mmCIF file of C-alpha atoms in Angstrom:
data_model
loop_
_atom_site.group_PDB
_atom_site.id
_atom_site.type_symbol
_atom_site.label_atom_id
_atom_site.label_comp_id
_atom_site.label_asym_id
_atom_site.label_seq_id
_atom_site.Cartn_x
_atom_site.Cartn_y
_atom_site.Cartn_z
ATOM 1 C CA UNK A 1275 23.285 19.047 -4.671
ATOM 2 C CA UNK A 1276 21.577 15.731 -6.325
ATOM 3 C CA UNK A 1277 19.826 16.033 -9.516
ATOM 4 C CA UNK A 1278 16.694 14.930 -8.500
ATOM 5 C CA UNK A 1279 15.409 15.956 -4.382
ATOM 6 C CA UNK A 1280 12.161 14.901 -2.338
ATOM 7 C CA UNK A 1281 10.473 17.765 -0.670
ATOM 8 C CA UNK A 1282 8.202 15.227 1.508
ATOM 9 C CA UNK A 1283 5.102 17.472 3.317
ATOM 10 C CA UNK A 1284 4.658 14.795 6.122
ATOM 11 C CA UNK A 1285 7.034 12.976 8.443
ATOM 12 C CA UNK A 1286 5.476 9.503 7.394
ATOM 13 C CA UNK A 1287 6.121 10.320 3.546
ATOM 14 C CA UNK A 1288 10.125 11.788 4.397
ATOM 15 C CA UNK A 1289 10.702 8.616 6.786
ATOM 16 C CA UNK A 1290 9.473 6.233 3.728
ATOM 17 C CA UNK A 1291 11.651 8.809 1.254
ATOM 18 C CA UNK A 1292 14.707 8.591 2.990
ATOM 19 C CA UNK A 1293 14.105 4.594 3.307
ATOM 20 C CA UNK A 1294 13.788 3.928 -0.346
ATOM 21 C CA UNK A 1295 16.333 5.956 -1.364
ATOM 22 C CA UNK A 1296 19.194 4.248 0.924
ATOM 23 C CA UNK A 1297 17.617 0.943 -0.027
ATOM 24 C CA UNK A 1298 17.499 1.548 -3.397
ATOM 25 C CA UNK A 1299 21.084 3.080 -3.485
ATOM 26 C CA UNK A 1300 19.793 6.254 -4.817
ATOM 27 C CA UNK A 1301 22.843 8.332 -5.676
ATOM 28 C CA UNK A 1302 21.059 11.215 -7.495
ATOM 29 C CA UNK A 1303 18.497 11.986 -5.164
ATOM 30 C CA UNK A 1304 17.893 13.920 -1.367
ATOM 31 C CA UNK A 1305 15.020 14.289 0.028
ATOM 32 C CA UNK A 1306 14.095 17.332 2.620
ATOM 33 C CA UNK A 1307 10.632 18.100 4.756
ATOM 34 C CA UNK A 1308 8.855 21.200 3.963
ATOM 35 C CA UNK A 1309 4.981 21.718 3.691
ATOM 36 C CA UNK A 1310 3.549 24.078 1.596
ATOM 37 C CA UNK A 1311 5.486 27.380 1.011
ATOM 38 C CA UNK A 1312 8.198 25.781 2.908
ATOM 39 C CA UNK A 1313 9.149 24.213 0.150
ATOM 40 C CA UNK A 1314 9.321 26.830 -2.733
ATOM 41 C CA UNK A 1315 13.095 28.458 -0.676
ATOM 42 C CA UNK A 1316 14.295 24.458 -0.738
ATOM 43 C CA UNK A 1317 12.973 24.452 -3.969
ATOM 44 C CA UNK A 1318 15.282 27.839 -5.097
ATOM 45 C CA UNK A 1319 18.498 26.748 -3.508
ATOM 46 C CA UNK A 1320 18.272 22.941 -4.563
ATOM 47 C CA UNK A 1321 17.113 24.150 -8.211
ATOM 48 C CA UNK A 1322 20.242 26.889 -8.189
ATOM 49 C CA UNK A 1323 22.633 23.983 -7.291
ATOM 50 C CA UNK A 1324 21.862 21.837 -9.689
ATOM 51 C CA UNK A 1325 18.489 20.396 -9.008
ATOM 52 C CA UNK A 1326 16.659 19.141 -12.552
ATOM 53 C CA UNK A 1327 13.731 17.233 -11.106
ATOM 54 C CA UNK A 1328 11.658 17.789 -7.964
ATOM 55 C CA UNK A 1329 8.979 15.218 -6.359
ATOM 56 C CA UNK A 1330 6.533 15.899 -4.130
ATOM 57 C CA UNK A 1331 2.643 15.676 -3.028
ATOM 58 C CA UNK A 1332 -0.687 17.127 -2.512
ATOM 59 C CA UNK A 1333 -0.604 21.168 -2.340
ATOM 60 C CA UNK A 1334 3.366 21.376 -1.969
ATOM 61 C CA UNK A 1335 3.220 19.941 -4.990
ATOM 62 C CA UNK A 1336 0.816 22.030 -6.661
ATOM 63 C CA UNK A 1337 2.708 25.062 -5.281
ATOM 64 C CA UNK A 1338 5.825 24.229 -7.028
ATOM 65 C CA UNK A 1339 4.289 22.869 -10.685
ATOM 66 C CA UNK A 1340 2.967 26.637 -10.890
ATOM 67 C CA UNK A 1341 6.646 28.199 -9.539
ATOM 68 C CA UNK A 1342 8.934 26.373 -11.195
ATOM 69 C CA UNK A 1343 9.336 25.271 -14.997
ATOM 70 C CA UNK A 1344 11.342 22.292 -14.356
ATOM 71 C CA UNK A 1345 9.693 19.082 -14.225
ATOM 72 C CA UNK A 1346 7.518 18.053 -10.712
ATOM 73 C CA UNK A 1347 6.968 14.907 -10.582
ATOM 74 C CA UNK A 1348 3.531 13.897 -8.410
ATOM 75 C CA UNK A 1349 3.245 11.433 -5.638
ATOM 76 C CA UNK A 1350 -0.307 10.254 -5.523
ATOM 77 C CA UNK A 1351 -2.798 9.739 -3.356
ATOM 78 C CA UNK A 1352 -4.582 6.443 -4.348
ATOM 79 C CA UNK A 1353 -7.745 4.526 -2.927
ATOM 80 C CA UNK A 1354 -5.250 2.438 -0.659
ATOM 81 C CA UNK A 1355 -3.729 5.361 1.152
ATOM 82 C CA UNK A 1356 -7.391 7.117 1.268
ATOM 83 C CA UNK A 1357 -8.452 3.817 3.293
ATOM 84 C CA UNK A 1358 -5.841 3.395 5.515
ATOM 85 C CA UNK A 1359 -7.025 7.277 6.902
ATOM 86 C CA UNK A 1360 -10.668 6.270 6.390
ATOM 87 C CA UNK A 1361 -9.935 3.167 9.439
ATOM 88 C CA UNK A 1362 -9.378 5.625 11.716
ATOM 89 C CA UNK A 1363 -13.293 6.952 11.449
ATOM 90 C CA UNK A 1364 -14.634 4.059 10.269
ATOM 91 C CA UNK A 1365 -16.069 2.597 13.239
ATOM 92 C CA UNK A 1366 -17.769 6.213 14.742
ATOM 93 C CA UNK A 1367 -20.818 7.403 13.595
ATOM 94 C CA UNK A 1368 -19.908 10.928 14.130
ATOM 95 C CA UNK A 1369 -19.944 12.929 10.965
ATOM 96 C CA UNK A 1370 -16.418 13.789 9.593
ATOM 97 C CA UNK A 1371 -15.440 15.786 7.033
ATOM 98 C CA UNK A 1372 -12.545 15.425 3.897
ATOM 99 C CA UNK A 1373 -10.501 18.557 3.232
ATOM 100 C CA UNK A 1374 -7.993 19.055 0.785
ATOM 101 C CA UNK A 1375 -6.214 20.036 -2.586
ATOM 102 C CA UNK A 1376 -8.305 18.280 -5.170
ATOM 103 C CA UNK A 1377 -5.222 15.869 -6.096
ATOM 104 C CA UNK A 1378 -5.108 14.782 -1.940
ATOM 105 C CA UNK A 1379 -8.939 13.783 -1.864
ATOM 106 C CA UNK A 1380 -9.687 12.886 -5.199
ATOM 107 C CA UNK A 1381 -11.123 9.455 -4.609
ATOM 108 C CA UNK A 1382 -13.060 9.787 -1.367
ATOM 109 C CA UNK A 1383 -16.336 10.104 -2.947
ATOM 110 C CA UNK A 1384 -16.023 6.638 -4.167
ATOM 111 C CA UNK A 1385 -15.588 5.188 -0.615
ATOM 112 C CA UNK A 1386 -18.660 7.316 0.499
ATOM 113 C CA UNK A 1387 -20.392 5.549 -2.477
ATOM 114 C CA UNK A 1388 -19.049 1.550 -1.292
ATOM 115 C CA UNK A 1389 -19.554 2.018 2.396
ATOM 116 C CA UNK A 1390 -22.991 4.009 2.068
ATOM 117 C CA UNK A 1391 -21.267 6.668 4.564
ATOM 118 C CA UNK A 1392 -22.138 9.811 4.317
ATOM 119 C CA UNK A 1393 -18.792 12.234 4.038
ATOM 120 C CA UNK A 1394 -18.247 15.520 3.226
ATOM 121 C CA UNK A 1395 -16.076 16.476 0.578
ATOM 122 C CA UNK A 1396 -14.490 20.496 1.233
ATOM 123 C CA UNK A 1397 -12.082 21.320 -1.914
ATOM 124 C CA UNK A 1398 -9.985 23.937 -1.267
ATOM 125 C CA UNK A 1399 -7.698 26.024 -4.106
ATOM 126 C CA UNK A 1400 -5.393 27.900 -1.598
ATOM 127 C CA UNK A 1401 -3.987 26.904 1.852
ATOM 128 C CA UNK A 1402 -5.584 29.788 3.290
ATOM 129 C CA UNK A 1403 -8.792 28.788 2.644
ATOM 130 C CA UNK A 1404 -8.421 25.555 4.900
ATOM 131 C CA UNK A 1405 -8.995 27.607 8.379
ATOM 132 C CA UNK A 1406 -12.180 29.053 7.128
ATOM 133 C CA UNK A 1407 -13.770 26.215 5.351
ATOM 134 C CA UNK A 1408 -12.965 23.917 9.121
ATOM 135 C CA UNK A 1409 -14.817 26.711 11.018
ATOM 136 C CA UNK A 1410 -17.538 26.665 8.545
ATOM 137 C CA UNK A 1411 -18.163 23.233 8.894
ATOM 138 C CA UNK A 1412 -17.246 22.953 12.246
ATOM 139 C CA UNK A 1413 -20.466 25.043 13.038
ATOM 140 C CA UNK A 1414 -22.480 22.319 11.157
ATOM 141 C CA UNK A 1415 -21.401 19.660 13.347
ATOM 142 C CA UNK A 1416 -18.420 18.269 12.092
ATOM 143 C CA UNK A 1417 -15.564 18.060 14.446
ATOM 144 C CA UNK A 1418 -13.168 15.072 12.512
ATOM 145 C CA UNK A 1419 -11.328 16.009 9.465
ATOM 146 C CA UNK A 1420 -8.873 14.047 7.136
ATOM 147 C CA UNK A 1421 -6.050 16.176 5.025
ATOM 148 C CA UNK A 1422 -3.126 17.040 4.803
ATOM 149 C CA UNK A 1423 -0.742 18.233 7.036
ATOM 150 C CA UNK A 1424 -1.725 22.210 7.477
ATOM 151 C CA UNK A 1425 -5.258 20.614 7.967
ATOM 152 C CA UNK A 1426 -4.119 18.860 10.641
ATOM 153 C CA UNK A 1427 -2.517 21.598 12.281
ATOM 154 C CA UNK A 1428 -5.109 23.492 12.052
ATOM 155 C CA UNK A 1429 -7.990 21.588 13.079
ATOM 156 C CA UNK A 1430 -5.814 20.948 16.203
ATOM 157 C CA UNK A 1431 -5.585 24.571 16.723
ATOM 158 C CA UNK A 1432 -10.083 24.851 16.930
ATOM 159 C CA UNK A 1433 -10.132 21.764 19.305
ATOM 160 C CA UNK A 1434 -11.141 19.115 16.248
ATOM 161 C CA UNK A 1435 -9.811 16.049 15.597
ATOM 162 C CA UNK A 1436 -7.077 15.356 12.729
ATOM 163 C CA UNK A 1437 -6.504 12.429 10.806
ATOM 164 C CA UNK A 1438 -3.679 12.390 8.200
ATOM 165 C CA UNK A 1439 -3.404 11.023 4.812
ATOM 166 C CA UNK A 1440 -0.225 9.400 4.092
ATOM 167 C CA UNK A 1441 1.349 7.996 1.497
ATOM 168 C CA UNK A 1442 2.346 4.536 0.454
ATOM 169 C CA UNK A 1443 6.052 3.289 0.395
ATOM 170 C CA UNK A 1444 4.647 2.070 -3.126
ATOM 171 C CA UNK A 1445 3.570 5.044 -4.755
ATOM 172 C CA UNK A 1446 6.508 6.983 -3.358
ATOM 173 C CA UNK A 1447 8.941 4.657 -5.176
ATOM 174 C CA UNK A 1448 7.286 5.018 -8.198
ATOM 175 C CA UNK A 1449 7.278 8.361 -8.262
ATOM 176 C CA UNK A 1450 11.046 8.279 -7.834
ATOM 177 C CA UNK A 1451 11.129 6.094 -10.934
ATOM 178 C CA UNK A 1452 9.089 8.385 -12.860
ATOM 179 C CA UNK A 1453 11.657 10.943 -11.627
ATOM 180 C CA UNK A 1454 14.318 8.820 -12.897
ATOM 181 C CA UNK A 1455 13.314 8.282 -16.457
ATOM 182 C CA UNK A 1456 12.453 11.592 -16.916
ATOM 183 C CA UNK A 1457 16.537 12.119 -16.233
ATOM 184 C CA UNK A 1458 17.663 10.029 -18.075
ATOM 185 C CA UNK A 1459 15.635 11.062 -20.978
ATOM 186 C CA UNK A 1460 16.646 14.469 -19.759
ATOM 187 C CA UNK A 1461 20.353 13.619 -20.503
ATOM 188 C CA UNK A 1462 19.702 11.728 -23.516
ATOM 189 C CA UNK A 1463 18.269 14.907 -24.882
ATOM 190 C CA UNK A 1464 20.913 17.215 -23.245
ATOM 191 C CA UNK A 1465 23.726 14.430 -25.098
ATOM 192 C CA UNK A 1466 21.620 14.717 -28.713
ATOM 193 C CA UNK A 1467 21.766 18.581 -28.596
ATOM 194 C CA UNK A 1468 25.234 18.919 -28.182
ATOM 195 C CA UNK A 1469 26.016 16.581 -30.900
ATOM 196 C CA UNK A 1470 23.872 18.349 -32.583
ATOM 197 C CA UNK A 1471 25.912 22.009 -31.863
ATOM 198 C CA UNK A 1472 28.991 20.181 -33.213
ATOM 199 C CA UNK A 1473 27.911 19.018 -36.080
ATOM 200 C CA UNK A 1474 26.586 22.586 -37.032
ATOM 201 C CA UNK A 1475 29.444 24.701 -36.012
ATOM 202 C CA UNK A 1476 31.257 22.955 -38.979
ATOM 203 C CA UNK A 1477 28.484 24.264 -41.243
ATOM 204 C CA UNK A 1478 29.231 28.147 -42.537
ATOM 205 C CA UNK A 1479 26.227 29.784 -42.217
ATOM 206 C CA UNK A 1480 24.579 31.163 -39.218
ATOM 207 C CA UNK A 1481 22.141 28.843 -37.628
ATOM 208 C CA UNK A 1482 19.593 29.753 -34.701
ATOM 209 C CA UNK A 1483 16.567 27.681 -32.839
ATOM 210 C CA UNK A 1484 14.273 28.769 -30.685
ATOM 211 C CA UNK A 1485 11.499 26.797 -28.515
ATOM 212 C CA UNK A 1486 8.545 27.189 -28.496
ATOM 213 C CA UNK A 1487 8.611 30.175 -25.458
ATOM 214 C CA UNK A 1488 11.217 31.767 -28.121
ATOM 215 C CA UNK A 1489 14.404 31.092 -25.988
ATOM 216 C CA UNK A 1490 17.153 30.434 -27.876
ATOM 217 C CA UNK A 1491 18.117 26.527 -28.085
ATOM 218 C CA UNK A 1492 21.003 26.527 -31.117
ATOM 219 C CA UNK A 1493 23.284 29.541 -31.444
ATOM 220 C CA UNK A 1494 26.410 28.065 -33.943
ATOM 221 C CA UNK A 1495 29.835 29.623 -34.353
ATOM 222 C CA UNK A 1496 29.036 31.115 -37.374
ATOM 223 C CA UNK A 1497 26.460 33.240 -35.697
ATOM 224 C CA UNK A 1498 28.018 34.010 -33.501
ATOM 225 C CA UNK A 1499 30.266 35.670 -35.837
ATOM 226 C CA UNK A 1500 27.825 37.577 -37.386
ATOM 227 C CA UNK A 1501 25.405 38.727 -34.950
ATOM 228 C CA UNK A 1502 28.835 39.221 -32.388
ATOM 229 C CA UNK A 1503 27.056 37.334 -29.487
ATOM 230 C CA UNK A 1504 28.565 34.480 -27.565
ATOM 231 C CA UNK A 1505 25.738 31.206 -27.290
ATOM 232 C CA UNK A 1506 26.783 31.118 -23.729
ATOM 233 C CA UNK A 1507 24.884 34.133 -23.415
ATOM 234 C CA UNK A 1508 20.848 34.086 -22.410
ATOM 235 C CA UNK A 1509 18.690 35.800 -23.966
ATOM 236 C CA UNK A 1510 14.684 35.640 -25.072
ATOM 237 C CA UNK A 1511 14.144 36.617 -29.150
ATOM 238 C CA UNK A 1512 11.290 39.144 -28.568
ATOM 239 C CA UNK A 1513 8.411 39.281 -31.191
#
């Protein structure tokens, strides 16, 4: 398994994934589709195989920052991408409505403010709120929505009309870059630490560190002696 995978939440954002990373020459990243809690199990296995660094967007990506402890890197949403899913409505004057995570439609209310179109902004927290919040609105007139991709699903399930928000080739590379960096610094760190561990198992007394969630980080040979506990072995110092 790469060190760094791609769960992409739409088929335009996986296409554009897979793209970059062949043209790019990626050789420490895959990338996978899975929406939502579809990707917390591709999450598991990647992450138990190796996986240091996961991208994604929108709710997926909320979803996994508050699983996993490893770092998530965001794709974003910007103004350009909000657009390109705004031309699609543009031209009606039916009402329509923006639904989402508030990282998907952060942004929209600005467009509303430079077009002098009226648009209705529904935040939602939790995926299951999205069914509920389009038949609330739905009886209020709006039949158009533009999300993600559960909000399109659903509003095609009540007859309504989906547009999706997509994601730039641009920001998606970047992303990836972040995700880069953050390796390399990753290894840098990973190097410095172990230099670190040999320097100190030289030294004869017993030397611990913790972090900051009091998990053991240094554990040298000579306490290992005395406390008769391998460093290979896990374990969280309890206060």
């Amino acid at each position: 398994m790469k060190e760094i995978l791609v769960i992409a939440p739409t088929k335009g954002t996986y296409e554009k994934s897979i793209h970059i990373v062949k043209k790019n020459k990626y050789k420490t990243i895959d990338v996978v589709f899975g929406n939502l809690k579809e990707g917390i199990p591709l999450a598991e296995k990647s992450i138990n195989h190796g996986t240091r660094i996961i991208i994604s967007r929108g709710g997926t990506y909320n979803m996994l920052k508050a699983t996993y402890n490893i770092p998530i890197v965001e794709i974003k949403v910007d103004a350009y991408d909000i657009i390109k899913s705004y031309k699609e409505v543009k031209n009606s004057n039916e009402p329509f409505g923006i639904i989402g995570f508030n990282n998907v439609i952060y942004g929209f209310d600005i467009i509303e403010e430079i077009l002098n179109k009226k648009i209705t902004m529904i935040e939602i927290e939790k995926e299951e709120e999205i069914y509920d919040a389009i038949e609330k609105y739905r009886k209020k007139g709006i039949n158009t929505y533009i999300g993600d991709t559960t909000v399109a699903h659903i509003v095609k399930r009540l007859n309504c009309k989906g547009i999706l928000i997509e994601s730039r080739e641009e920001n998606i590379l970047r992303a990836i870059q972040q995700a880069e960096q953050i390796l390399e610094a990753t290894k840098d760190e990973q190097k410095r630490r172990l230099q670190i561990e040999a320097m100190t198992d030289f030294v004869h007394d017993g030397i611990i560190t913790v972090d900051k969630n009091f998990k053991i980080t240094l554990f040298n040979k000579s306490a290992e002696k005395i406390f008769g506990i391998k460093k290979k072995m896990h374990f969280i110092i309890m206060l």
